[in-house]
Coordinates of N, CA and C in Angstrom, one line a residue:
M25 N 0.8 -1.2 0.0 CA 0.0 0.0 0.0 C 0.9 1.2 0.0
N26 N 0.6 2.2 -0.9 CA 1.3 3.5 -0.9 C 0.8 4.5 0.0
E27 N 1.5 4.8 1.1 CA 1.1 5.8 2.1 C 1.7 7.1 1.8
V28 N 1.0 8.1 1.8 CA 1.5 9.5 1.6 C 1.9 10.0 3.0
P29 N 3.2 10.5 3.1 CA 3.6 11.0 4.4 C 2.7 12.2 4.8
L30 N 2.3 12.3 6.0 CA 1.4 13.3 6.5 C 2.3 14.4 7.1
E31 N 1.9 15.7 6.9 CA 2.6 16.8 7.5 C 1.9 17.3 8.7
I32 N 2.6 17.5 9.8 CA 2.1 18.1 11.0 C 2.4 19.5 11.0
E33 N 1.5 20.4 11.0 CA 1.7 21.8 10.8 C 1.4 22.5 12.2
R34 N 2.4 23.2 12.7 CA 2.2 24.0 13.9 C 2.6 25.4 13.6
K35 N 1.9 26.4 14.1 CA 2.2 27.8 13.9 C 2.3 28.5 15.2
Y36 N 3.4 29.3 15.4 CA 3.6 30.0 16.6 C 3.8 31.5 16.3
L37 N 3.3 32.3 17.1 CA 3.5 33.7 17.0 C 4.6 34.1 18.0
I38 N 5.7 34.7 17.6 CA 6.8 35.0 18.5 C 7.1 36.5 18.4
R39 N 7.8 37.0 19.4 CA 8.3 38.4 19.4 C 9.5 38.5 18.4
M40 N 9.7 39.7 17.8 CA 10.8 39.9 17.0 C 12.1 39.7 17.8
P41 N 13.0 38.8 17.3 CA 14.3 38.5 18.0 C 15.2 39.8 18.0
D42 N 16.1 39.9 18.9 CA 17.0 41.0 18.9 C 17.9 41.0 17.7
R43 N 18.1 42.1 17.0 CA 18.8 42.3 15.8 C 20.3 41.8 16.0
V44 N 20.9 42.1 17.1 CA 22.3 41.7 17.4 C 22.4 40.2 17.4
L45 N 21.4 39.5 18.0 CA 21.4 38.1 18.0 C 21.3 37.5 16.6
L46 N 20.4 38.1 15.8 CA 20.2 37.6 14.4 C 21.5 37.8 13.6
D47 N 22.2 38.9 13.8 CA 23.4 39.1 13.1 C 24.5 38.1 13.5
R48 N 24.5 37.8 14.8 CA 25.5 36.9 15.3 C 25.2 35.4 14.8
L49 N 24.0 35.1 14.6 CA 23.6 33.8 14.1 C 23.7 33.7 12.6
A50 N 24.2 34.8 11.9 CA 24.3 34.8 10.5 C 22.9 34.6 9.8
A51 N 21.9 35.2 10.4 CA 20.6 35.1 9.8 C 20.6 36.0 8.6
R52 N 19.8 35.7 7.6 CA 19.7 36.6 6.4 C 18.2 36.9 6.2
R53 N 18.0 38.0 5.5 CA 16.7 38.5 5.1 C 16.5 38.0 3.7
D54 N 15.3 37.5 3.4 CA 15.0 37.0 2.1 C 13.6 37.5 1.7
Y55 N 13.4 37.7 0.4 CA 12.2 38.2 -0.2 C 11.3 37.0 -0.4
I56 N 10.1 37.0 0.2 CA 9.1 35.9 -0.1 C 7.8 36.5 -0.4
R57 N 7.2 36.0 -1.4 CA 5.8 36.4 -1.8 C 5.0 35.2 -2.2
Q58 N 3.8 35.1 -1.7 CA 3.0 33.9 -2.1 C 1.6 34.3 -2.4
T59 N 0.9 33.4 -3.1 CA -0.5 33.6 -3.5 C -1.2 32.2 -3.5
Y60 N -2.4 32.3 -3.1 CA -3.2 31.0 -3.0 C -4.0 30.9 -4.3
L61 N -4.1 29.7 -4.8 CA -4.9 29.4 -6.0 C -6.3 28.9 -5.6
L62 N -7.2 29.1 -6.5 CA -8.6 28.7 -6.3 C -8.6 27.1 -6.4
P63 N -9.2 26.5 -5.4 CA -9.2 25.0 -5.4 C -10.1 24.4 -6.5
D64 N -9.6 23.2 -7.0 CA -10.3 22.4 -7.9 C -11.4 21.6 -7.2
E65 N -11.1 21.2 -6.0 CA -12.0 20.3 -5.3 C -12.1 20.8 -3.8
V66 N -13.1 20.4 -3.1 CA -13.3 20.8 -1.7 C -12.2 20.1 -0.9
G67 N -11.7 20.8 0.1 CA -10.7 20.2 1.0 C -9.2 20.3 0.5
T68 N -9.0 21.0 -0.7 CA -7.7 21.1 -1.2 C -7.3 22.5 -1.2
T69 N -6.0 22.8 -0.8 CA -5.5 24.1 -0.8 C -4.2 24.1 -1.7
E70 N -4.0 25.1 -2.5 CA -2.8 25.2 -3.3 C -2.3 26.6 -3.2
R71 N -0.9 26.7 -3.2 CA -0.3 28.0 -3.2 C 1.0 28.0 -4.1
V72 N 1.4 29.1 -4.6 CA 2.6 29.3 -5.3 C 3.4 30.3 -4.5
R73 N 4.7 30.0 -4.2 CA 5.5 30.8 -3.4 C 6.8 31.2 -4.2
L74 N 7.1 32.5 -4.2 CA 8.3 33.1 -4.8 C 9.2 33.4 -3.7
R75 N 10.5 32.9 -3.8 CA 11.5 33.2 -2.8 C 12.7 33.7 -3.6
G76 N 13.2 34.9 -3.1 CA 14.3 35.6 -3.8 C 13.8 36.4 -4.9
C77 N 14.7 37.0 -5.6 CA 14.3 37.8 -6.8 C 15.5 37.8 -7.8
G78 N 15.2 38.2 -9.0 CA 16.2 38.2 -10.1 C 16.5 36.8 -10.6
E79 N 17.7 36.5 -10.9 CA 18.1 35.2 -11.5 C 18.1 34.1 -10.5
G80 N 18.2 34.4 -9.2 CA 18.2 33.4 -8.2 C 16.8 33.1 -7.6
A81 N 15.7 33.6 -8.3 CA 14.4 33.4 -7.8 C 14.0 32.0 -7.9
E82 N 13.2 31.5 -6.9 CA 12.8 30.1 -6.9 C 11.3 30.1 -6.7
Y83 N 10.5 29.4 -7.5 CA 9.1 29.2 -7.3 C 8.8 27.8 -6.8
T84 N 7.8 27.7 -5.8 CA 7.4 26.5 -5.3 C 5.9 26.4 -5.3
H85 N 5.4 25.2 -5.8 CA 4.0 25.0 -5.9 C 3.7 24.0 -4.8
T86 N 2.7 24.3 -3.9 CA 2.4 23.3 -2.8 C 0.9 23.1 -2.9
A87 N 0.5 21.8 -2.8 CA -0.9 21.4 -2.8 C -1.1 20.6 -1.5
K88 N -2.1 20.9 -0.7 CA -2.5 20.2 0.5 C -3.9 19.7 0.4
R89 N -4.2 18.5 0.8 CA -5.5 17.9 0.8 C -5.9 17.4 2.1
R90 N -7.1 17.7 2.6 CA -7.5 17.3 3.9 C -7.9 15.8 3.8
H91 N -7.4 15.0 4.7 CA -7.7 13.6 4.8 C -8.8 13.3 5.7
T92 N -8.6 13.8 7.0 CA -9.6 13.6 8.0 C -9.7 14.9 8.8
D93 N -10.6 14.9 9.8 CA -10.7 16.1 10.6 C -9.5 16.3 11.5
L94 N -8.8 15.2 11.8 CA -7.6 15.3 12.6 C -6.3 15.6 11.8
T95 N -6.3 15.4 10.5 CA -5.2 15.6 9.7 C -5.5 16.7 8.6
P96 N -4.9 17.9 8.8 CA -5.2 19.0 7.8 C -4.7 18.7 6.4

């Protein structure tokens, strides 16, 4: 049987970290833009995400389908 791996999604709201700490950790700022597509079927979400700009830009298409009430 082919089982699709399930994604567990958790979201947290945090305070903005200290800029000095981010610089010390070599964190970088990146341009991200995303848009959601109209679903073909009920329970499906799709989005296209643009990361970066210019020649190094990368597009990612993500589709999620609801399996049960416990798994988004």
